[in-house]
Coordinates of C-alpha atoms in Angstrom, one line a residue:
M238 CA -13.2 -31.7 23.9
T239 CA -10.5 -34.2 25.2
P240 CA -8.3 -35.2 22.3
R241 CA -8.0 -38.8 21.4
C242 CA -4.6 -40.5 22.0
S243 CA -2.9 -42.4 19.2
S244 CA -3.1 -45.8 20.9
D245 CA -6.4 -47.5 21.3
R246 CA -5.0 -50.1 23.7
S247 CA -5.0 -50.2 27.5
P248 CA -4.6 -48.2 29.7
H249 CA -7.1 -45.9 27.9
R250 CA -7.9 -43.8 30.9
L251 CA -4.3 -43.0 31.7
L252 CA -3.6 -41.9 28.2
N253 CA -6.8 -39.8 28.0
V254 CA -5.9 -38.1 31.3
T255 CA -2.4 -37.4 30.1
C256 CA -3.8 -35.8 26.9
A257 CA -6.3 -33.8 28.9
V258 CA -3.7 -32.4 31.1
A259 CA -1.5 -31.5 28.1
A260 CA -4.5 -29.8 26.5
L261 CA -5.3 -27.9 29.6
A262 CA -1.7 -26.7 30.0
A263 CA -1.7 -25.6 26.3
A264 CA -5.0 -23.7 26.8
C265 CA -3.6 -22.0 30.0
C266 CA -0.5 -21.0 28.1
H267 CA -2.6 -19.7 25.2
A268 CA -4.7 -17.7 27.6
S269 CA -1.6 -16.2 29.0
D270 CA -0.4 -15.3 25.6
A271 CA -3.8 -13.6 24.9
V272 CA -3.2 -11.3 27.8
R273 CA 0.4 -10.6 27.0
K274 CA 0.3 -10.1 23.2
P275 CA -1.3 -7.0 21.7
N276 CA -4.0 -7.1 19.2
V277 CA -3.2 -5.6 15.8
L278 CA -5.7 -3.5 13.9
L279 CA -4.5 -2.6 10.4
I280 CA -6.7 0.0 8.7
V281 CA -6.1 0.6 4.9
S282 CA -7.9 3.3 2.9
E283 CA -7.9 3.1 -0.9
D284 CA -6.5 5.8 -3.2
N285 CA -5.8 8.7 -0.8
S286 CA -2.7 10.8 -0.5
P287 CA -2.0 12.6 2.8
N288 CA -5.1 14.7 2.4
L289 CA -5.9 14.8 6.1
G290 CA -6.3 17.7 8.6
C291 CA -3.3 16.5 10.6
Y292 CA -1.2 16.7 7.5
G293 CA -2.1 20.3 7.0
D294 CA -4.7 19.9 4.2
P295 CA -7.0 22.9 4.5
Y296 CA -9.9 21.2 2.8
A297 CA -9.9 17.9 4.8
Q298 CA -12.1 17.6 7.8
T299 CA -10.8 14.5 9.5
P300 CA -11.2 14.9 13.3
N301 CA -11.0 11.2 14.1
L302 CA -7.8 10.6 12.2
D303 CA -6.4 13.8 13.6
K304 CA -7.2 12.5 17.1
L305 CA -5.5 9.2 16.3
A306 CA -2.4 11.1 15.2
A307 CA -2.5 13.2 18.4
E308 CA -2.6 10.0 20.4
G309 CA 0.2 8.3 18.5
V310 CA 2.8 8.8 15.9
R311 CA 2.4 10.4 12.5
F312 CA 4.9 9.8 9.7
E313 CA 5.5 12.8 7.5
H314 CA 7.4 10.9 4.8
A315 CA 5.8 7.4 4.3
F316 CA 5.8 5.7 0.9
V317 CA 4.3 2.7 -0.7
A318 CA 6.3 0.3 -2.9
T319 CA 4.0 0.9 -5.9
A320 CA 1.2 3.3 -6.6
S321 CA -1.1 0.4 -7.7
C322 CA -3.5 -1.5 -5.6
S323 CA -2.4 -5.2 -5.7
E324 CA 1.3 -4.5 -5.9
S325 CA 1.1 -2.1 -3.0
R326 CA -0.9 -4.5 -0.8
S327 CA 1.4 -7.4 -1.6
A328 CA 4.4 -5.4 -0.3
L329 CA 2.5 -4.3 2.8
L330 CA 1.5 -7.9 3.6
T331 CA 4.7 -9.8 2.7
G332 CA 7.4 -7.2 3.5
L333 CA 8.8 -7.7 0.0
Y334 CA 8.7 -5.5 -3.0
P335 CA 6.5 -6.5 -5.9
H336 CA 9.4 -7.4 -8.1
Q337 CA 10.5 -9.8 -5.3
N338 CA 7.1 -11.4 -4.5
G339 CA 5.8 -11.5 -8.1
Q340 CA 2.5 -9.5 -7.7
I341 CA 3.4 -7.0 -10.5
G342 CA -0.2 -6.1 -11.5
L343 CA -3.8 -6.3 -10.4
A344 CA -5.0 -9.5 -8.9
T345 CA -8.3 -9.1 -10.8
H346 CA -6.2 -9.5 -14.0
K347 CA -4.6 -12.7 -12.8
Y348 CA -1.2 -11.3 -11.8
A349 CA 0.0 -13.3 -8.8
M350 CA 2.9 -13.8 -6.4
H351 CA 5.2 -16.5 -7.7
Q352 CA 5.1 -18.4 -4.4
N353 CA 3.2 -18.3 -1.1
W354 CA 5.4 -15.9 0.9
P355 CA 5.1 -15.7 4.7
N356 CA 2.9 -12.7 5.4
I357 CA 1.3 -10.8 8.3
P358 CA -1.7 -13.1 8.8
S359 CA 0.3 -16.3 8.3
L360 CA 3.0 -15.2 10.7
L361 CA 0.6 -14.0 13.4
K362 CA -1.5 -17.1 13.1
Q363 CA 1.7 -19.0 14.1
Q364 CA 1.7 -16.9 17.2
G365 CA -1.9 -17.9 18.1
Y366 CA -3.7 -15.0 16.7
R367 CA -7.2 -15.0 15.3
T368 CA -7.0 -13.4 11.8
G369 CA -9.7 -11.5 10.0
I370 CA -10.1 -9.2 7.0
I371 CA -12.9 -6.8 6.1
G372 CA -13.0 -5.6 2.5
K373 CA -10.8 -6.7 -0.3
L374 CA -7.5 -8.6 -0.1
H375 CA -6.6 -8.0 -3.8
V376 CA -3.5 -10.2 -3.8
N377 CA -3.1 -13.6 -5.5
P378 CA -3.2 -16.4 -4.5
E379 CA -5.7 -15.6 -1.8
S380 CA -5.0 -19.1 -0.2
A381 CA -1.6 -17.7 0.8
F382 CA -3.3 -15.5 3.4
P383 CA -4.9 -17.7 6.2
F384 CA -7.6 -15.4 7.4
D385 CA -10.0 -17.1 9.8
F386 CA -12.7 -14.6 9.0
R387 CA -13.3 -12.8 5.7
W388 CA -16.1 -10.4 5.0
N389 CA -16.4 -8.4 1.7
D390 CA -20.1 -8.0 1.1
A391 CA -20.5 -5.9 -2.1
A392 CA -23.8 -4.5 -0.8
F393 CA -21.9 -2.6 1.9
C394 CA -18.2 -2.5 1.0
S395 CA -17.5 -2.0 -2.7
F396 CA -16.9 0.6 -5.4
S397 CA -20.7 1.0 -5.7
H398 CA -21.7 0.9 -2.0
R399 CA -19.8 2.2 1.0
D400 CA -21.5 1.7 4.4
V401 CA -19.0 2.6 7.1
C402 CA -21.6 1.9 9.8
K403 CA -22.0 -1.7 8.6
I404 CA -18.2 -2.1 8.5
A405 CA -18.0 -1.0 12.1
D406 CA -20.7 -3.5 13.1
V407 CA -18.9 -6.4 11.4
A408 CA -15.6 -5.4 12.9
E409 CA -17.0 -5.2 16.4
K410 CA -18.5 -8.7 16.1
F411 CA -15.1 -10.1 15.2
I412 CA -13.3 -8.2 17.9
S413 CA -15.7 -9.3 20.6
E414 CA -15.9 -13.0 19.7
S415 CA -12.9 -14.1 21.7
D416 CA -10.4 -13.0 24.3
R417 CA -7.6 -14.3 22.2
P418 CA -5.4 -11.7 20.5
F419 CA -6.5 -10.8 17.0
F420 CA -5.2 -9.4 13.8
L421 CA -7.9 -7.5 11.8
M422 CA -7.3 -5.8 8.5
V423 CA -10.1 -3.3 7.7
N424 CA -10.1 -1.9 4.1
Y425 CA -12.2 1.1 3.1
P426 CA -13.0 1.8 -0.6
D427 CA -14.3 5.3 0.0
A428 CA -11.7 7.4 -1.8
H429 CA -11.5 5.0 -4.8
L430 CA -13.2 5.9 -8.1
P431 CA -16.1 6.5 -8.6
W432 CA -16.2 9.2 -5.9
L433 CA -19.6 8.8 -4.3
P434 CA -20.0 12.1 -2.4
R435 CA -22.7 10.8 -0.1
Q436 CA -23.6 7.3 1.0
N437 CA -26.1 6.4 3.7
G438 CA -26.3 10.0 4.8
L439 CA -22.6 10.5 5.1
P440 CA -21.0 13.0 5.1
E441 CA -23.8 15.1 6.5
T442 CA -22.6 18.2 4.7
L443 CA -21.1 18.2 1.2
L444 CA -18.2 20.2 -0.2
T445 CA -18.6 21.7 -3.7
A446 CA -16.2 22.9 -6.3
A447 CA -16.4 26.4 -4.8
D448 CA -15.0 25.1 -1.5
V449 CA -11.8 23.5 -2.7
R450 CA -8.9 23.6 -5.1
A451 CA -7.6 20.7 -7.1
L452 CA -4.9 18.6 -5.6
P453 CA -1.6 20.5 -6.2
F454 CA 0.4 17.7 -7.7
A455 CA -2.0 17.7 -10.7
G456 CA -0.7 21.1 -11.6
V457 CA -4.1 22.2 -13.1
D458 CA -6.9 23.9 -11.2
A459 CA -9.7 23.6 -13.8
L460 CA -13.3 23.6 -12.7
R461 CA -13.7 20.0 -13.6
L462 CA -10.8 19.0 -11.4
R463 CA -12.2 21.1 -8.5
E464 CA -15.5 19.2 -8.8
C465 CA -13.7 16.0 -8.7
A466 CA -11.6 17.2 -5.7
A467 CA -14.7 18.2 -3.8
N468 CA -16.2 14.7 -4.2
Y469 CA -12.8 13.2 -3.3
Y470 CA -12.8 15.2 -0.1
N471 CA -16.4 14.2 0.7
C472 CA -15.2 10.6 0.5
I473 CA -12.4 11.4 2.9
R474 CA -14.9 12.9 5.3
R475 CA -17.0 9.7 5.2
L476 CA -13.8 7.6 5.6
D477 CA -12.9 9.6 8.7
V478 CA -16.4 9.0 10.2
G479 CA -16.1 5.3 9.5
I480 CA -12.7 5.1 11.2
G481 CA -14.1 7.0 14.2
L482 CA -16.9 4.4 14.4
L483 CA -14.4 1.6 14.1
L484 CA -12.3 2.9 16.9
E485 CA -15.4 3.5 19.1
R486 CA -16.3 -0.1 18.7
L487 CA -12.8 -1.2 19.6
A488 CA -13.1 0.8 22.8
R489 CA -16.6 -0.5 23.5
A490 CA -15.2 -4.0 23.3
G491 CA -12.6 -3.1 25.9
R492 CA -9.7 -3.8 23.5
D493 CA -8.5 -0.3 22.7
R494 CA -5.8 -0.2 25.4
D495 CA -4.1 -3.4 24.2
T496 CA -4.3 -2.9 20.5
L497 CA -1.7 -1.6 18.1
V498 CA -3.5 0.5 15.5
V499 CA -1.8 1.1 12.1
Y500 CA -3.6 3.4 9.6
L501 CA -2.3 4.1 6.0
G502 CA -3.4 4.7 2.5
D503 CA -2.6 2.0 -0.1
H504 CA -1.3 4.6 -2.5
G505 CA -2.0 8.1 -3.7
A506 CA -5.2 9.6 -5.1
Q507 CA -6.3 8.9 -8.7
F508 CA -5.6 12.4 -10.0
P509 CA -3.2 13.1 -12.9
R510 CA 0.4 12.3 -11.8
G511 CA -0.9 10.5 -8.7
K512 CA -2.0 6.9 -8.7
L513 CA -0.1 4.6 -11.1
S514 CA 2.8 7.1 -11.2
C515 CA 6.2 7.2 -9.5
Y516 CA 5.7 10.8 -8.5
E517 CA 5.1 11.8 -4.9
G518 CA 1.4 12.2 -5.6
G519 CA 1.2 8.4 -6.2
L520 CA 3.8 7.1 -3.7
R521 CA 3.5 9.2 -0.6
V522 CA 0.7 8.2 1.8
P523 CA -0.6 9.0 5.3
L524 CA 0.8 6.7 8.0
I525 CA -0.4 6.9 11.6
V526 CA 0.4 4.4 14.4
C527 CA -1.2 4.4 17.8
W528 CA -0.4 2.0 20.7
P529 CA -1.5 3.3 24.1
G530 CA 1.2 3.2 26.7
K531 CA 3.7 1.6 24.4
I532 CA 4.8 4.3 22.0
R533 CA 4.9 8.1 22.1
R534 CA 1.9 10.4 21.8
D535 CA 1.6 13.3 19.5
L536 CA 4.9 12.6 17.8
V537 CA 5.8 13.5 14.2
R538 CA 8.7 11.6 12.5
N539 CA 10.3 12.9 9.4
E540 CA 12.4 9.8 8.5
L541 CA 11.8 8.1 5.2
V542 CA 9.7 5.0 6.0
A543 CA 8.0 2.5 3.7
T544 CA 5.1 0.1 3.9
V545 CA 7.6 -2.8 3.7
D546 CA 8.5 -1.7 7.2
I547 CA 5.1 -2.5 8.6
L548 CA 5.4 -6.3 8.7
P549 CA 8.7 -6.3 10.7
T550 CA 7.2 -3.6 13.0
I551 CA 4.2 -5.7 13.8
L552 CA 6.3 -8.8 14.4
E553 CA 8.6 -7.0 16.8
A554 CA 5.6 -5.5 18.6
V555 CA 4.1 -8.9 19.3
E556 CA 7.6 -10.3 20.2
A557 CA 7.7 -12.7 17.2
D558 CA 10.8 -13.6 15.3
V559 CA 11.3 -11.4 12.3
P560 CA 12.3 -13.4 9.2
D561 CA 15.7 -12.7 7.7
G562 CA 15.9 -10.9 4.4
L563 CA 12.8 -8.7 4.6
A564 CA 13.0 -5.5 2.5
G565 CA 12.3 -3.2 5.4
R566 CA 12.9 -2.8 9.1
S567 CA 11.0 -2.4 12.3
M568 CA 9.9 1.2 13.0
L569 CA 9.4 0.6 16.8
P570 CA 12.5 2.7 17.7
L571 CA 11.0 5.6 15.8
L572 CA 7.6 5.0 17.4
R573 CA 9.2 5.1 20.9
G574 CA 10.8 8.5 20.1
E575 CA 14.3 7.1 20.0
S576 CA 17.1 8.7 18.0
V577 CA 18.4 6.0 15.8
A578 CA 20.4 5.7 12.5
W579 CA 17.8 5.3 9.8
R580 CA 17.8 4.8 6.0
E581 CA 19.0 7.6 3.7
Y582 CA 17.1 6.3 0.7
V583 CA 13.7 4.9 0.0
F584 CA 12.8 2.9 -3.2
A585 CA 9.7 2.2 -5.2
E586 CA 8.6 0.8 -8.6
Y587 CA 5.9 0.4 -11.1
H588 CA 5.2 -2.5 -13.5
S589 CA 1.6 -2.7 -14.7
H590 CA -1.9 -2.0 -13.5
Y591 CA -3.3 -4.2 -16.2
P592 CA -1.7 -5.1 -19.6
P593 CA -2.6 -1.9 -21.6
I594 CA -0.9 0.3 -19.1
Y595 CA 2.4 -1.6 -18.6
F596 CA 5.3 0.8 -18.2
P597 CA 8.1 -0.5 -15.9
Q598 CA 9.8 2.1 -13.7
R599 CA 12.2 2.2 -10.8
T600 CA 12.7 5.1 -8.4
V601 CA 14.9 6.2 -5.5
R602 CA 14.7 9.3 -3.3
D603 CA 16.6 10.8 -0.4
A604 CA 15.6 13.6 1.8
R605 CA 15.8 16.1 -1.1
Y606 CA 16.1 14.5 -4.5
K607 CA 14.0 12.0 -6.5
L608 CA 15.3 9.9 -9.4
I609 CA 12.9 8.0 -11.7
V610 CA 14.3 5.5 -14.2
N611 CA 11.9 4.7 -17.1
L612 CA 12.9 1.3 -18.4
L613 CA 11.2 1.4 -21.8
Q614 CA 12.0 3.9 -24.6
D615 CA 10.0 2.3 -27.4
R616 CA 6.7 3.9 -26.4
E617 CA 5.0 6.8 -24.7
N618 CA 3.8 6.2 -21.1
P619 CA 0.4 4.6 -21.4
V620 CA -0.5 5.7 -17.9
A621 CA -0.2 9.3 -18.9
I622 CA -2.1 8.7 -22.1
S623 CA -5.0 7.0 -20.3
A624 CA -5.1 9.9 -17.8
A625 CA -5.5 12.3 -20.7
A626 CA -8.4 10.4 -22.2
E627 CA -11.9 11.9 -22.2
I628 CA -13.7 9.7 -19.6
T629 CA -16.8 11.3 -18.3
G630 CA -16.9 11.8 -14.5
R631 CA -13.3 11.0 -13.9
A632 CA -10.5 13.2 -12.8
F633 CA -8.5 13.1 -15.9
V634 CA -6.9 16.1 -17.6
T635 CA -6.8 16.1 -21.3
F636 CA -3.7 17.5 -22.9
S637 CA -5.9 20.2 -24.6
D638 CA -6.8 21.4 -21.1
L639 CA -3.1 22.3 -20.6
S640 CA -3.2 25.1 -23.1
G641 CA -4.0 27.5 -20.3
A642 CA -1.5 26.0 -17.9
S643 CA 1.9 27.4 -17.1
E644 CA 4.8 26.4 -19.3
E645 CA 6.4 24.3 -16.5
V646 CA 3.1 22.4 -15.9
A647 CA 2.7 21.8 -19.6
Q648 CA 6.3 20.5 -19.8
A649 CA 5.7 18.3 -16.8
Y650 CA 2.8 16.6 -18.5
A651 CA 4.9 16.2 -21.7
T652 CA 7.6 14.6 -19.6
W653 CA 5.1 12.2 -18.0
K654 CA 3.8 11.2 -21.4
E655 CA 7.1 11.1 -23.4
A656 CA 9.1 9.7 -20.5
P657 CA 12.9 10.1 -20.9
P658 CA 15.3 7.5 -19.6
L659 CA 15.8 9.5 -16.4
E660 CA 13.9 12.1 -14.4
L661 CA 15.5 14.0 -11.5
Y662 CA 13.7 16.4 -9.2
D663 CA 14.7 18.7 -6.4
L664 CA 11.9 18.2 -3.9
D665 CA 12.9 21.1 -1.7
T666 CA 12.4 23.6 -4.5
D667 CA 10.0 21.6 -6.7
P668 CA 7.8 19.5 -4.4
Y669 CA 5.4 18.7 -7.3
E670 CA 8.1 17.4 -9.6
L671 CA 7.5 19.8 -12.5
N672 CA 11.1 20.5 -13.6
N673 CA 13.2 17.5 -14.7
L674 CA 16.9 18.2 -13.9
A675 CA 18.3 14.9 -15.2
D676 CA 20.2 16.5 -18.1
R677 CA 21.5 19.5 -16.2
P678 CA 25.3 19.1 -15.9
E679 CA 25.4 20.7 -12.4
Y680 CA 23.2 17.8 -11.1
A681 CA 25.5 15.0 -12.5
P682 CA 26.9 14.1 -9.1
V683 CA 23.4 13.8 -7.6
R684 CA 22.2 11.7 -10.6
K685 CA 25.2 9.4 -10.3
R686 CA 24.8 9.0 -6.6
L687 CA 21.1 8.1 -6.8
L688 CA 21.8 5.7 -9.8
T689 CA 24.4 3.9 -7.7
Q690 CA 22.1 3.5 -4.8
L691 CA 19.3 2.3 -7.1
A692 CA 21.6 -0.3 -8.7
S693 CA 22.7 -1.5 -5.3
W694 CA 19.1 -1.9 -4.2
Q695 CA 18.2 -3.8 -7.4
E696 CA 21.1 -6.2 -6.8
Q697 CA 20.3 -6.8 -3.2
T698 CA 16.6 -7.4 -3.9
C699 CA 17.3 -9.6 -7.0
D700 CA 15.3 -7.4 -9.3
P701 CA 14.7 -9.6 -12.4
L702 CA 14.3 -6.5 -14.7
T703 CA 18.0 -5.8 -14.4
D704 CA 18.3 -8.6 -17.0
P705 CA 17.6 -7.1 -20.5
V706 CA 16.4 -10.5 -21.7
K707 CA 13.9 -10.9 -19.0
L708 CA 12.7 -7.3 -19.4
A709 CA 12.2 -7.9 -23.2
R710 CA 10.4 -11.1 -22.6
L711 CA 8.1 -9.5 -20.0
T712 CA 7.4 -6.6 -22.3
Q713 CA 6.5 -9.0 -25.1
E714 CA 4.1 -11.0 -22.9
Q715 CA 2.5 -7.8 -21.7
D716 CA 2.1 -6.5 -25.2
N717 CA 0.5 -9.8 -26.3
Q718 CA -1.9 -9.6 -23.5
A719 CA -2.7 -5.9 -24.3
E720 CA -3.6 -7.0 -27.8
R721 CA -6.0 -9.5 -26.4
Y722 CA -7.6 -6.7 -24.4
S723 CA -8.0 -4.7 -27.5
Q724 CA -10.1 -7.6 -28.8
R725 CA -12.1 -7.6 -25.6
L726 CA -10.4 -10.7 -24.4
R727 CA -9.0 -11.1 -20.8
S728 CA -5.7 -12.8 -19.9
E729 CA -6.1 -16.4 -19.2
S730 CA -2.8 -17.0 -17.5
W731 CA 0.7 -15.5 -17.2
E732 CA 4.0 -17.1 -17.9
Y733 CA 6.2 -14.4 -16.2
P734 CA 6.4 -16.2 -12.8
Q735 CA 8.3 -19.0 -14.6
Y736 CA 10.9 -17.0 -16.6
L737 CA 11.3 -14.1 -14.2
Y738 CA 11.8 -16.2 -11.0
L739 CA 12.0 -19.9 -11.5
E740 CA 14.3 -20.2 -14.6
G741 CA 17.7 -19.6 -13.3
G742 CA 16.3 -19.2 -9.8
T743 CA 15.8 -16.3 -7.4
P744 CA 16.7 -16.6 -3.7
R745 CA 13.7 -17.1 -1.5
R746 CA 14.9 -14.2 0.6
T747 CA 17.3 -11.4 -0.1
D748 CA 19.6 -9.2 1.9
G749 CA 17.0 -6.5 1.8
S750 CA 17.6 -2.8 1.3
D751 CA 17.6 -1.8 5.0
N752 CA 21.2 -0.6 5.1
H753 CA 20.7 2.2 2.6

């Protein structure tokens, strides 16, 4: 359609011709951009640690993800900002930590970003991209994310129903609708509780408790945990089939050669000391990137990378300006196989999943050591307590189950529950974080160094919980909301965006933590 000109006076035809020529020029320029700019396919799976064949897991049968890793780059040490759904996704999409953007708990419980931050879909939309999402967004406010297409049909893509074939069909339709470059985020719920071992005939063969062992970071290999692990691995098998179908549809549409594919987990699996914790089982995730002809093939990188690095990576890949002050940095040099100076430290945090399990934490790790700071000492860790509850069909270990466990495993669960101010782990000798070294005198220099780095990161990222008054006020509000939950009442609204960010002010952007 020829656009109308602002003037309705003569000469009408001259003005209309001028507008038509301008529109044609813009369309030609847009078509040129569509050829030049790569598509971006962001695949996010829920609640899975690096339990894939390409990560060496002996119980995972994941040929499609293994192939993707062989055709691209696999990151051995990739970490989320928080091992909780909405917080993690907010960091992935905005490139800012949850304590910066304000999404410090689940969107379903009305936690929200304190402003509409620029994000992957909004920034790519400015570059002329079509934007789409399949599955849940899970970040508030949803209006901050300008997706042209949204599909989240609970009959096919939910905690109760997982139809990976339908997801592939919907994705193919979106991909094929236009020659313009697209950004599509595809979210798979398969590894989220409840673990549904078979859906729509997938996987074809099922693992049983006799075929697997419990995830090692849980520390306990009880029969109940093996049964849960078997169903978890069955979900991972179905996830892999679904991603294979998705990539087949991408190729069938003729868009595989010009598409940057990023696959990751949104946080670790929901086993004890996994999801909702600051242990490696919660924070470490699979991350695979494939971009034919643009990055290396069959490459493994061991640098410490974080999901806050994904937004700047995508922006650099599409040749868009990267906003100042993001918390991460582009991984393109690593993807190209270059030898570059990289960060020595990676950071993460936890606030709340929903009010009854609020327990703020901060953590920093380097290539060998991990430090966790537990900000509250007036209570036991409610995450650990909830994980030890008797909930039928869930992968929770009761503390009575630990009577047969080793002394170090029993002590690790006690540390998780009765969290001290500091936890320090040597990941080289203790990869599952069973022995807290924080009080050992010989580790004082390590503890001091990590505390210094953590404090610097908190300052650079304007962490509001460095202020004891704000921490106390947030804790009081969370406790008040938790009391409402005990009365079977849900939160109606939150005041924390006002007093954490707006009273006294927080810079819109920070200096980031990239130099660490």
